[in-house]
Amino acid sequence: MKLFIHRKDLRTDDLNAFDYLRNQDDESFHLFIYDPFLLRQGREKEHSGINFLRHAAGLGRQYREAGKTLHLAHGKPAEVVDYILGQMEGRIDEVVVHRDMTPYAIDRDRSIRKVTEGYQVAFTQLTDHLLIDLPRFADFTGKSEPYKVFAAFHRRWVEFMNEFPNPPSALTVADVKVSNHSMEWPEAYRVPEELLEVEPAEDPHVLLDGFLQERIAEYGEHRDEYEAYEPSHLSSYVAVGAVSIRKMYDAAYRTAQSGEWIRQLCFRDFYLYRAVYESHYFTYEKVYDLSPLNEYHFERWCRAETGIPIIDAAMTELNETGRMPNRLRILTAMFLTKNLQCPFTRGEAYFRRKLLDYDNIQNRGNWLWCASLGENAAPYFRVNNPVTQSEKYDPQGDYIRKWLPDLKKHSKDIHQPRLDAIVDLKASRQAAIEVYKQILASRQKD
Ligand SMILES: Cc1cc2nc3c(=O)[nH]c(=O)nc-3n(C[C@H](O)[C@H](O)[C@H](O)COP(=O)(O)OP(=O)(O)OC[C@H]3O[C@@H](n4cnc5c(N)ncnc54)[C@H](O)[C@@H]3O)c2cc1C
């Protein structure tokens, strides 16, 4: 029998592991572990944790509806695996998971592997969440060095996907021989009730179909108009693997005028690729000297009290709902790192708690870009002006009115900094350019 553990793949259709298990023609014991590390520091009460719990509940519901058994446990993954392998007394010969590339996930899987080795059980890691197969892509490009910037990567990615499209599988959990072997869980591994008392997440395919039918053609031209235009809103599903990235790509590929949206899926692959090949991806804060930066205004930024209307409106939406449109993520991140000269790591950590769609690799890659650090980054002198951007992308200021009702009565001046704004945009922009020039020069040699 196999032990299959769900992690960031909270769905029951088109999973590479299901194809793999089906080919083994063996029974599999399916498990989801509530990992206390991922829910630490009260994250289960924050938007990102709630999203995760809702999708975990959704996964349980999908198994029930298919008449299949999904076991739930709470604890350190390696310890839970140790317990199961011990209980099953030699009946499990292989543990199967999907690979993840974050430092925590790599460490966690090293510990699981160690446990499986102790039982002489195989440990198989499959790749599920990328559109491209990384080793095959490396062969295809024939490059000895990985791509550092997105534009060049994107060109080759499109060619690669045309040649090796990676179509979705039609298999679902109904096609897998899921074991209904029961398991007696000791108190230590029982899932606390409060983690289970959430509303299961909805089906993402309704969102995907609606977006493809109604809005994808305008995506390239209008995606930055955060009040007038709605993108797919699929990222909170993608982040936990509740929707298959292959299905998204495949459906978009067969839809007219989808190139710009597919480019965003490529962006996601690019950050996953860089996380694997860029040795400093998770440690840039140690590569640059960030000591010229400070945290004076960080709390005001978090509390949406900067006095710059579009920044405060965006932070209010984030705090209240866990959502923030991409253009406003760029503006708030640049404002924090550049105008307020705050280390990107503080904003990154705040988004980790607050974003519904929080994803370690995507979040970090985007924060690095905004802070002009790392290989694929905005030029250090790029400091978007939140006022002119607000005027450009939402001329009537409706977004600001929605999230800052106190400003409802303002007309054209709605975009302008309030009298008590915490920084002068022009002066802080100039100062940021000087400071970031210095920070980039401080980069340690490899
Ligand atoms: C500072 C900052 C932090 C971010 N943190 C996250 C994060 O934690 N998790 C996350 O999923 N996205 C993050 N993003 C990227 C982006 O803002 C969101 O993916 C996007 O807003 C999601 O909306 P959507 O699902 O409607 O996407 P759409 O615009 O419909 O795009 C489709 C899909 O493409 C992917 N995508 C789109 N834009 C990007 C991008 N810039 N980078 C990587 N993938 C992208 C997402 O999976 C998205 O669901 C961040 C961006 C910035 C500037």
Short mmCIF file of C-alpha atoms and ligand atoms in Angstrom, two decimals:
data_model
loop_
_atom_site.label_atom_id
_atom_site.label_comp_id
_atom_site.label_asym_id
_atom_site.label_seq_id
_atom_site.Cartn_x
_atom_site.Cartn_y
_atom_site.Cartn_z
CA MET A 1 0.00 0.00 0.00
CA LYS A 2 1.07 3.63 -0.61
CA LEU A 3 0.71 6.57 1.73
CA PHE A 4 -0.25 9.73 -0.17
CA ILE A 5 -0.08 13.03 1.72
CA HIS A 6 -1.89 16.12 0.44
CA ARG A 7 -0.10 19.41 1.04
CA LYS A 8 -0.36 22.39 -1.35
CA ASP A 9 -2.57 20.31 -3.65
CA LEU A 10 -5.97 20.64 -2.00
CA ARG A 11 -8.12 19.19 -4.77
CA THR A 12 -9.22 15.81 -6.09
CA ASP A 13 -8.89 16.25 -9.86
CA ASP A 14 -5.84 16.34 -12.13
CA LEU A 15 -3.13 15.56 -9.60
CA ASN A 16 0.09 14.02 -10.87
CA ALA A 17 0.10 11.79 -7.80
CA PHE A 18 -3.26 10.31 -8.79
CA ASP A 19 -1.86 9.31 -12.19
CA TYR A 20 1.18 7.87 -10.46
CA LEU A 21 -0.89 5.91 -7.92
CA ARG A 22 -3.21 4.63 -10.60
CA ASN A 23 -0.21 3.31 -12.56
CA GLN A 24 1.06 1.50 -9.47
CA ASP A 25 -2.24 -0.36 -9.33
CA ASP A 26 -2.04 -0.53 -5.56
CA GLU A 27 -4.22 0.76 -2.73
CA SER A 28 -3.31 4.11 -1.20
CA PHE A 29 -3.96 5.58 2.23
CA HIS A 30 -4.74 9.31 1.83
CA LEU A 31 -3.83 11.82 4.48
CA PHE A 32 -3.93 15.55 5.13
CA ILE A 33 -1.84 16.92 8.00
CA TYR A 34 -2.67 20.20 9.72
CA ASP A 35 0.89 21.35 10.27
CA PRO A 36 1.15 23.59 13.37
CA PHE A 37 4.18 25.33 11.86
CA LEU A 38 2.12 26.65 8.96
CA LEU A 39 -0.56 27.89 11.34
CA ARG A 40 1.81 29.38 13.91
CA GLN A 41 1.48 32.85 15.46
CA GLY A 42 -2.29 32.89 15.18
CA ARG A 43 -2.32 32.49 11.40
CA GLU A 44 -5.46 30.39 11.61
CA LYS A 45 -7.30 33.61 12.45
CA GLU A 46 -5.73 35.65 9.64
CA HIS A 47 -6.97 35.72 6.04
CA SER A 48 -4.14 33.54 4.72
CA GLY A 49 -4.71 30.85 7.36
CA ILE A 50 -8.48 30.96 6.99
CA ASN A 51 -8.13 30.48 3.22
CA PHE A 52 -5.94 27.45 3.85
CA LEU A 53 -8.38 25.95 6.38
CA ARG A 54 -11.37 26.53 4.11
CA HIS A 55 -9.64 24.70 1.29
CA ALA A 56 -8.63 21.87 3.62
CA ALA A 57 -12.31 21.57 4.58
CA GLY A 58 -13.20 21.66 0.87
CA LEU A 59 -10.81 18.80 0.24
CA GLY A 60 -12.50 16.73 2.95
CA ARG A 61 -15.86 17.45 1.39
CA GLN A 62 -14.65 16.36 -2.07
CA TYR A 63 -13.44 13.04 -0.65
CA ARG A 64 -16.74 12.50 1.14
CA GLU A 65 -18.73 13.29 -1.99
CA ALA A 66 -16.63 10.77 -3.93
CA GLY A 67 -17.23 8.17 -1.20
CA LYS A 68 -13.49 8.01 -0.41
CA THR A 69 -11.58 8.21 2.87
CA LEU A 70 -9.27 11.10 3.69
CA HIS A 71 -7.54 10.85 7.06
CA LEU A 72 -6.86 14.05 8.99
CA ALA A 73 -4.12 14.52 11.53
CA HIS A 74 -2.53 17.43 13.38
CA GLY A 75 1.16 17.49 14.19
CA LYS A 76 4.68 17.63 12.83
CA PRO A 77 4.50 15.86 9.46
CA ALA A 78 7.53 13.62 10.05
CA GLU A 79 6.13 12.49 13.42
CA VAL A 80 2.71 11.76 11.94
CA VAL A 81 4.32 9.72 9.14
CA ASP A 82 6.39 7.86 11.73
CA TYR A 83 3.22 7.04 13.66
CA ILE A 84 1.37 5.76 10.57
CA LEU A 85 4.27 3.65 9.30
CA GLY A 86 4.59 2.15 12.79
CA GLN A 87 0.85 1.43 13.02
CA MET A 88 0.69 -0.11 9.55
CA GLU A 89 3.48 -2.58 10.40
CA GLY A 90 5.13 -3.04 7.01
CA ARG A 91 1.98 -2.70 4.91
CA ILE A 92 3.06 0.65 3.45
CA ASP A 93 5.96 0.41 1.02
CA GLU A 94 6.02 3.95 -0.36
CA VAL A 95 5.18 7.49 0.73
CA VAL A 96 4.11 9.77 -2.13
CA VAL A 97 3.94 13.57 -2.03
CA HIS A 98 4.11 16.56 -4.34
CA ARG A 99 7.30 18.57 -4.11
CA ASP A 100 7.43 22.12 -2.76
CA MET A 101 10.43 24.46 -3.04
CA THR A 102 10.31 26.67 0.04
CA PRO A 103 13.07 26.32 2.66
CA TYR A 104 10.57 25.04 5.22
CA ALA A 105 9.13 22.47 2.81
CA ILE A 106 12.57 21.21 1.83
CA ASP A 107 13.47 20.78 5.50
CA ARG A 108 10.16 19.11 6.30
CA ASP A 109 10.60 16.63 3.47
CA ARG A 110 14.15 15.88 4.54
CA SER A 111 12.74 14.86 7.94
CA ILE A 112 10.02 12.75 6.33
CA ARG A 113 12.58 11.03 4.12
CA LYS A 114 14.65 10.20 7.19
CA VAL A 115 11.64 8.56 8.81
CA THR A 116 10.79 6.54 5.69
CA GLU A 117 14.39 5.35 5.43
CA GLY A 118 14.14 4.05 8.99
CA TYR A 119 11.26 1.82 7.86
CA GLN A 120 12.89 1.00 4.49
CA VAL A 121 9.96 2.63 2.76
CA ALA A 122 10.43 4.55 -0.52
CA PHE A 123 9.82 8.31 -0.53
CA THR A 124 8.61 9.66 -3.87
CA GLN A 125 8.32 13.37 -4.62
CA LEU A 126 6.43 14.36 -7.75
CA THR A 127 6.12 17.81 -9.28
CA ASP A 128 2.60 19.07 -9.68
CA HIS A 129 2.39 22.83 -9.30
CA LEU A 130 4.56 24.02 -12.19
CA LEU A 131 3.53 24.15 -15.83
CA ILE A 132 7.02 23.32 -17.04
CA ASP A 133 9.17 20.38 -16.09
CA LEU A 134 12.34 22.08 -14.84
CA PRO A 135 15.02 19.56 -15.95
CA ARG A 136 13.35 19.18 -19.34
CA PHE A 137 13.15 22.96 -19.73
CA ALA A 138 16.86 23.22 -18.90
CA ASP A 139 17.64 20.66 -21.63
CA PHE A 140 15.35 22.46 -24.05
CA THR A 141 17.03 25.84 -23.55
CA GLY A 142 20.49 24.30 -23.64
CA LYS A 143 21.69 27.09 -21.35
CA SER A 144 24.29 26.39 -18.69
CA GLU A 145 23.03 29.36 -16.62
CA PRO A 146 19.35 29.74 -15.74
CA TYR A 147 17.41 32.77 -16.99
CA LYS A 148 17.67 35.73 -14.65
CA VAL A 149 15.08 38.06 -16.10
CA PHE A 150 11.50 37.41 -16.99
CA ALA A 151 11.36 38.63 -20.61
CA ALA A 152 13.93 36.11 -21.89
CA PHE A 153 12.44 33.31 -19.78
CA HIS A 154 8.97 34.08 -21.11
CA ARG A 155 10.04 33.78 -24.77
CA ARG A 156 11.51 30.30 -24.24
CA TRP A 157 8.68 29.26 -21.92
CA VAL A 158 6.11 29.93 -24.66
CA GLU A 159 8.11 27.86 -27.15
CA PHE A 160 8.52 25.08 -24.62
CA MET A 161 4.83 25.00 -23.74
CA ASN A 162 3.92 24.84 -27.43
CA GLU A 163 6.17 21.85 -27.86
CA PHE A 164 5.46 20.10 -24.51
CA PRO A 165 2.01 21.32 -23.47
CA ASN A 166 1.63 19.29 -20.22
CA PRO A 167 -2.11 18.62 -20.62
CA PRO A 168 -4.32 18.00 -17.58
CA SER A 169 -5.24 14.47 -16.61
CA ALA A 170 -8.86 13.32 -16.62
CA LEU A 171 -8.33 11.21 -13.49
CA THR A 172 -10.04 12.15 -10.25
CA VAL A 173 -9.98 10.60 -6.81
CA ALA A 174 -12.81 8.35 -7.98
CA ASP A 175 -10.30 6.57 -10.25
CA VAL A 176 -7.80 5.87 -7.46
CA LYS A 177 -7.93 2.83 -5.19
CA VAL A 178 -8.18 4.79 -1.96
CA SER A 179 -7.88 2.52 1.06
CA ASN A 180 -10.61 2.71 3.68
CA HIS A 181 -8.33 1.24 6.31
CA SER A 182 -9.20 2.89 9.62
CA MET A 183 -6.64 4.54 11.88
CA GLU A 184 -6.80 5.11 15.61
CA TRP A 185 -5.38 8.60 16.23
CA PRO A 186 -3.95 9.30 19.67
CA GLU A 187 -4.98 12.56 21.32
CA ALA A 188 -1.67 14.19 20.30
CA TYR A 189 -2.51 13.93 16.58
CA ARG A 190 -6.22 14.74 16.69
CA VAL A 191 -7.19 17.88 14.81
CA PRO A 192 -8.42 20.65 17.16
CA GLU A 193 -12.14 21.24 16.57
CA GLU A 194 -11.69 24.96 15.89
CA LEU A 195 -9.58 24.21 12.80
CA LEU A 196 -12.44 22.19 11.35
CA GLU A 197 -15.20 24.71 12.03
CA VAL A 198 -14.89 26.62 8.78
CA GLU A 199 -17.04 26.94 5.70
CA PRO A 200 -15.52 24.79 2.90
CA ALA A 201 -14.24 26.86 -0.05
CA GLU A 202 -16.28 27.08 -3.26
CA ASP A 203 -15.55 25.37 -6.56
CA PRO A 204 -12.94 27.39 -8.54
CA HIS A 205 -14.19 26.21 -11.93
CA VAL A 206 -17.17 28.58 -11.83
CA LEU A 207 -14.73 31.50 -11.47
CA LEU A 208 -12.45 30.16 -14.20
CA ASP A 209 -15.27 29.58 -16.69
CA GLY A 210 -16.81 33.00 -16.01
CA PHE A 211 -13.47 34.74 -16.47
CA LEU A 212 -12.64 32.90 -19.70
CA GLN A 213 -16.06 33.54 -21.21
CA GLU A 214 -16.48 37.14 -20.18
CA ARG A 215 -13.26 38.97 -19.36
CA ILE A 216 -10.06 37.34 -20.61
CA ALA A 217 -9.96 39.23 -23.92
CA GLU A 218 -9.73 42.60 -22.12
CA TYR A 219 -7.15 41.41 -19.61
CA GLY A 220 -4.08 42.85 -21.34
CA GLU A 221 -5.57 46.28 -21.81
CA HIS A 222 -7.52 46.70 -18.60
CA ARG A 223 -5.94 44.54 -15.90
CA ASP A 224 -4.50 47.53 -14.03
CA GLU A 225 -7.86 49.28 -13.76
CA TYR A 226 -8.46 47.83 -10.35
CA GLU A 227 -11.91 49.31 -9.82
CA ALA A 228 -13.40 48.97 -13.30
CA TYR A 229 -12.04 45.56 -14.31
CA GLU A 230 -12.06 42.17 -12.56
CA PRO A 231 -9.25 39.68 -13.18
CA SER A 232 -9.76 35.97 -12.55
CA HIS A 233 -9.54 36.07 -8.72
CA LEU A 234 -8.12 32.56 -8.83
CA SER A 235 -4.90 33.16 -6.91
CA SER A 236 -6.28 32.11 -3.51
CA TYR A 237 -7.12 28.75 -5.11
CA VAL A 238 -3.83 28.49 -6.97
CA ALA A 239 -1.86 29.21 -3.78
CA VAL A 240 -3.14 26.06 -2.07
CA GLY A 241 -3.43 23.94 -5.20
CA ALA A 242 -7.23 23.97 -5.05
CA VAL A 243 -7.32 24.45 -8.80
CA SER A 244 -5.05 22.72 -11.28
CA ILE A 245 -2.61 25.08 -12.98
CA ARG A 246 -2.62 22.74 -15.99
CA LYS A 247 -6.39 23.05 -16.31
CA MET A 248 -6.14 26.84 -16.11
CA TYR A 249 -3.49 26.93 -18.82
CA ASP A 250 -5.23 24.40 -21.03
CA ALA A 251 -8.60 26.16 -20.86
CA ALA A 252 -7.01 29.56 -21.51
CA TYR A 253 -4.90 28.21 -24.38
CA ARG A 254 -8.06 27.13 -26.14
CA THR A 255 -9.67 30.56 -25.61
CA ALA A 256 -9.08 33.46 -28.00
CA GLN A 257 -7.02 36.49 -26.88
CA SER A 258 -5.60 34.75 -23.84
CA GLY A 259 -1.89 35.50 -24.36
CA GLU A 260 -1.60 38.24 -21.74
CA TRP A 261 -3.26 36.16 -19.06
CA ILE A 262 -1.15 33.13 -19.90
CA ARG A 263 1.84 35.43 -19.48
CA GLN A 264 0.84 35.80 -15.81
CA LEU A 265 0.82 32.02 -15.41
CA CYS A 266 4.33 32.14 -16.84
CA PHE A 267 5.24 34.75 -14.20
CA ARG A 268 4.21 32.29 -11.56
CA ASP A 269 6.36 29.56 -13.13
CA PHE A 270 9.22 32.04 -13.37
CA TYR A 271 9.24 32.73 -9.62
CA LEU A 272 9.09 29.00 -8.88
CA TYR A 273 12.00 28.50 -11.29
CA ARG A 274 14.00 31.30 -9.71
CA ALA A 275 13.31 29.94 -6.22
CA VAL A 276 15.02 26.72 -7.31
CA TYR A 277 17.94 28.19 -9.26
CA GLU A 278 18.63 31.52 -7.53
CA SER A 279 20.79 30.69 -4.54
CA HIS A 280 19.88 33.88 -2.64
CA TYR A 281 16.18 33.85 -3.41
CA PHE A 282 15.27 33.38 0.25
CA THR A 283 18.24 35.20 1.75
CA TYR A 284 18.62 38.50 -0.10
CA GLU A 285 18.23 40.40 3.15
CA LYS A 286 21.65 38.99 4.09
CA VAL A 287 23.25 39.74 0.74
CA TYR A 288 22.56 43.48 0.85
CA ASP A 289 23.23 45.86 3.69
CA LEU A 290 19.72 47.03 4.56
CA SER A 291 20.85 48.97 7.65
CA PRO A 292 20.21 52.40 6.04
CA LEU A 293 16.50 51.48 6.11
CA ASN A 294 14.18 51.95 9.09
CA GLU A 295 10.79 50.91 10.42
CA TYR A 296 9.48 54.26 11.70
CA HIS A 297 6.34 54.28 9.61
CA PHE A 298 5.72 50.56 9.26
CA GLU A 299 2.81 50.44 11.72
CA ARG A 300 1.09 53.41 10.07
CA TRP A 301 1.38 51.64 6.71
CA CYS A 302 -0.17 48.47 8.20
CA ARG A 303 -3.00 50.42 9.81
CA ALA A 304 -3.79 52.31 6.59
CA GLU A 305 -2.86 55.62 8.21
CA THR A 306 -0.32 57.06 5.81
CA GLY A 307 -2.46 59.94 4.58
CA ILE A 308 -1.96 58.88 0.94
CA PRO A 309 -5.52 57.91 -0.07
CA ILE A 310 -4.81 55.12 -2.54
CA ILE A 311 -2.30 53.47 -0.19
CA ASP A 312 -4.71 53.65 2.75
CA ALA A 313 -7.62 52.40 0.65
CA ALA A 314 -5.60 49.41 -0.58
CA MET A 315 -4.35 48.55 2.91
CA THR A 316 -7.91 48.80 4.22
CA GLU A 317 -9.11 46.34 1.62
CA LEU A 318 -6.25 44.01 2.52
CA ASN A 319 -6.90 44.23 6.25
CA GLU A 320 -10.63 43.70 5.90
CA THR A 321 -10.80 41.08 3.15
CA GLY A 322 -7.34 39.62 2.45
CA ARG A 323 -7.56 40.87 -1.12
CA MET A 324 -5.63 43.56 -2.96
CA PRO A 325 -5.41 44.01 -6.74
CA ASN A 326 -1.98 43.49 -8.29
CA ARG A 327 -1.42 47.14 -9.29
CA LEU A 328 -2.10 48.21 -5.70
CA ARG A 329 0.23 45.54 -4.32
CA ILE A 330 2.95 47.12 -6.43
CA LEU A 331 2.07 50.62 -5.22
CA THR A 332 1.83 49.73 -1.52
CA ALA A 333 5.03 47.65 -1.67
CA MET A 334 6.99 50.37 -3.47
CA PHE A 335 5.62 53.00 -1.14
CA LEU A 336 6.70 51.00 1.91
CA THR A 337 10.14 50.03 0.64
CA LYS A 338 10.99 53.26 -1.20
CA ASN A 339 9.07 56.28 0.12
CA LEU A 340 9.03 54.97 3.70
CA GLN A 341 12.43 53.26 3.36
CA CYS A 342 11.29 50.20 5.28
CA PRO A 343 12.98 46.79 4.72
CA PHE A 344 10.96 44.69 2.27
CA THR A 345 10.97 41.80 4.75
CA ARG A 346 8.53 43.66 7.02
CA GLY A 347 6.00 44.16 4.24
CA GLU A 348 6.53 40.63 3.01
CA ALA A 349 5.77 39.25 6.47
CA TYR A 350 2.67 41.44 6.78
CA PHE A 351 1.35 40.18 3.44
CA ARG A 352 2.09 36.62 4.63
CA ARG A 353 -0.49 37.02 7.37
CA LYS A 354 -3.00 39.10 5.50
CA LEU A 355 -3.18 37.91 1.89
CA LEU A 356 -5.83 35.31 1.13
CA ASP A 357 -3.61 34.07 -1.69
CA TYR A 358 -0.38 34.14 0.29
CA ASP A 359 2.28 32.03 -1.36
CA ASN A 360 5.82 32.22 0.00
CA ILE A 361 7.60 32.04 -3.37
CA GLN A 362 5.26 34.36 -5.29
CA ASN A 363 5.12 36.85 -2.46
CA ARG A 364 8.89 37.00 -2.04
CA GLY A 365 9.57 37.25 -5.78
CA ASN A 366 7.15 40.14 -6.11
CA TRP A 367 8.44 41.96 -3.02
CA LEU A 368 12.01 41.64 -4.27
CA TRP A 369 10.94 43.07 -7.61
CA CYS A 370 9.23 46.07 -5.98
CA ALA A 371 12.21 46.67 -3.68
CA SER A 372 14.64 46.54 -6.65
CA LEU A 373 16.59 43.66 -5.08
CA GLY A 374 17.73 40.40 -6.63
CA GLU A 375 18.17 39.46 -10.26
CA ASN A 376 14.72 40.25 -11.62
CA ALA A 377 13.89 43.60 -10.11
CA ALA A 378 12.48 47.02 -10.89
CA PRO A 379 15.28 49.55 -11.51
CA TYR A 380 16.26 51.21 -8.21
CA PHE A 381 15.15 54.61 -9.50
CA ARG A 382 11.63 53.31 -10.23
CA VAL A 383 9.45 54.79 -7.50
CA ASN A 384 5.86 54.86 -8.68
CA ASN A 385 3.95 57.92 -7.61
CA PRO A 386 0.78 56.63 -5.90
CA VAL A 387 -1.15 59.83 -6.64
CA THR A 388 -0.57 59.86 -10.40
CA GLN A 389 -1.12 56.09 -10.57
CA SER A 390 -4.39 56.49 -8.72
CA GLU A 391 -5.47 59.24 -11.13
CA LYS A 392 -4.48 57.09 -14.09
CA TYR A 393 -6.07 53.76 -13.16
CA ASP A 394 -9.17 54.95 -11.30
CA PRO A 395 -9.77 58.55 -12.45
CA GLN A 396 -13.05 58.97 -10.55
CA GLY A 397 -11.51 57.67 -7.31
CA ASP A 398 -14.33 55.15 -6.81
CA TYR A 399 -11.98 52.59 -5.25
CA ILE A 400 -10.83 55.13 -2.67
CA ARG A 401 -14.43 56.07 -1.89
CA LYS A 402 -15.36 52.42 -1.44
CA TRP A 403 -12.62 51.68 1.11
CA LEU A 404 -12.29 55.10 2.75
CA PRO A 405 -15.90 56.27 3.12
CA ASP A 406 -14.70 59.35 5.05
CA LEU A 407 -13.42 60.69 1.72
CA LYS A 408 -16.72 60.05 -0.06
CA LYS A 409 -17.51 63.71 -0.57
CA HIS A 410 -14.20 64.60 -2.16
CA SER A 411 -14.21 65.15 -5.90
CA LYS A 412 -11.10 65.55 -8.09
CA ASP A 413 -8.77 66.09 -5.13
CA ILE A 414 -9.64 62.66 -3.76
CA HIS A 415 -6.30 61.26 -4.97
CA GLN A 416 -4.21 63.95 -3.28
CA PRO A 417 -2.20 63.37 -0.09
CA ARG A 418 -4.05 64.50 3.04
CA LEU A 419 -2.60 67.33 5.11
CA ASP A 420 -1.33 64.86 7.71
CA ALA A 421 0.41 62.55 5.17
CA ILE A 422 3.43 60.89 6.78
CA VAL A 423 5.82 61.69 3.92
CA ASP A 424 6.27 64.17 1.15
CA LEU A 425 6.15 62.06 -2.02
CA LYS A 426 8.66 64.09 -4.01
CA ALA A 427 11.29 64.42 -1.30
CA SER A 428 10.96 60.79 -0.17
CA ARG A 429 11.28 59.59 -3.76
CA GLN A 430 14.56 61.44 -4.16
CA ALA A 431 15.84 60.14 -0.83
CA ALA A 432 14.87 56.57 -1.78
CA ILE A 433 16.85 56.74 -5.01
CA GLU A 434 19.97 57.75 -3.09
CA VAL A 435 19.50 55.08 -0.41
CA TYR A 436 18.79 52.25 -2.86
CA LYS A 437 21.80 53.18 -4.95
CA GLN A 438 23.84 52.69 -1.78
CA ILE A 439 22.07 49.41 -0.89
CA LEU A 440 22.63 47.92 -4.34
CA ALA A 441 26.31 48.84 -4.15
CA SER A 442 26.53 46.95 -0.83
CA ARG A 443 25.71 43.60 -2.45
CA GLN A 444 28.16 40.94 -1.33
CA LYS A 445 30.05 39.14 -4.05
CA ASP A 446 29.01 35.51 -4.58
C1 LIG B 1 4.10 42.81 -3.44
C2 LIG B 1 3.34 41.71 -4.10
C3 LIG B 1 3.06 40.54 -3.40
C4 LIG B 1 2.37 39.49 -4.01
N1 LIG B 1 2.10 38.36 -3.29
C5 LIG B 1 1.46 37.32 -3.89
C6 LIG B 1 1.19 36.13 -3.17
O1 LIG B 1 1.53 35.97 -2.00
N2 LIG B 1 0.52 35.12 -3.81
C7 LIG B 1 0.14 35.24 -5.13
O2 LIG B 1 -0.46 34.30 -5.68
N3 LIG B 1 0.41 36.35 -5.84
C8 LIG B 1 1.05 37.39 -5.27
N4 LIG B 1 1.30 38.53 -5.99
C9 LIG B 1 1.02 38.53 -7.44
C10 LIG B 1 -0.35 39.06 -7.89
O3 LIG B 1 -0.62 40.29 -7.28
C11 LIG B 1 -1.50 38.10 -7.63
O4 LIG B 1 -1.18 36.81 -8.09
C12 LIG B 1 -2.75 38.58 -8.38
O5 LIG B 1 -3.14 39.85 -7.90
C13 LIG B 1 -3.86 37.59 -8.15
O6 LIG B 1 -5.06 38.03 -8.72
P1 LIG B 1 -5.85 37.08 -9.74
O7 LIG B 1 -5.95 35.70 -9.21
O8 LIG B 1 -7.10 37.78 -10.10
O9 LIG B 1 -4.81 37.02 -10.92
P2 LIG B 1 -4.91 37.21 -12.50
O10 LIG B 1 -4.48 38.59 -12.81
O11 LIG B 1 -6.21 36.74 -13.04
O12 LIG B 1 -3.73 36.23 -12.98
C14 LIG B 1 -3.90 34.80 -13.08
C15 LIG B 1 -2.93 34.07 -12.20
O13 LIG B 1 -1.59 34.37 -12.60
C16 LIG B 1 -0.75 34.40 -11.46
N5 LIG B 1 -0.17 35.75 -11.34
C17 LIG B 1 -0.72 36.92 -11.71
N6 LIG B 1 0.13 37.94 -11.46
C18 LIG B 1 1.22 37.39 -10.90
C19 LIG B 1 2.45 37.92 -10.42
N7 LIG B 1 2.75 39.23 -10.44
N8 LIG B 1 3.36 37.06 -9.89
C20 LIG B 1 3.11 35.74 -9.85
N9 LIG B 1 1.96 35.18 -10.30
C21 LIG B 1 1.04 36.00 -10.82
C22 LIG B 1 -1.60 34.09 -10.26
O14 LIG B 1 -1.52 32.70 -9.96
C23 LIG B 1 -3.00 34.45 -10.74
O15 LIG B 1 -4.02 33.78 -10.07
C24 LIG B 1 1.97 39.61 -5.38
C25 LIG B 1 2.26 40.79 -6.07
C26 LIG B 1 2.93 41.83 -5.44
C27 LIG B 1 3.24 43.07 -6.23
#
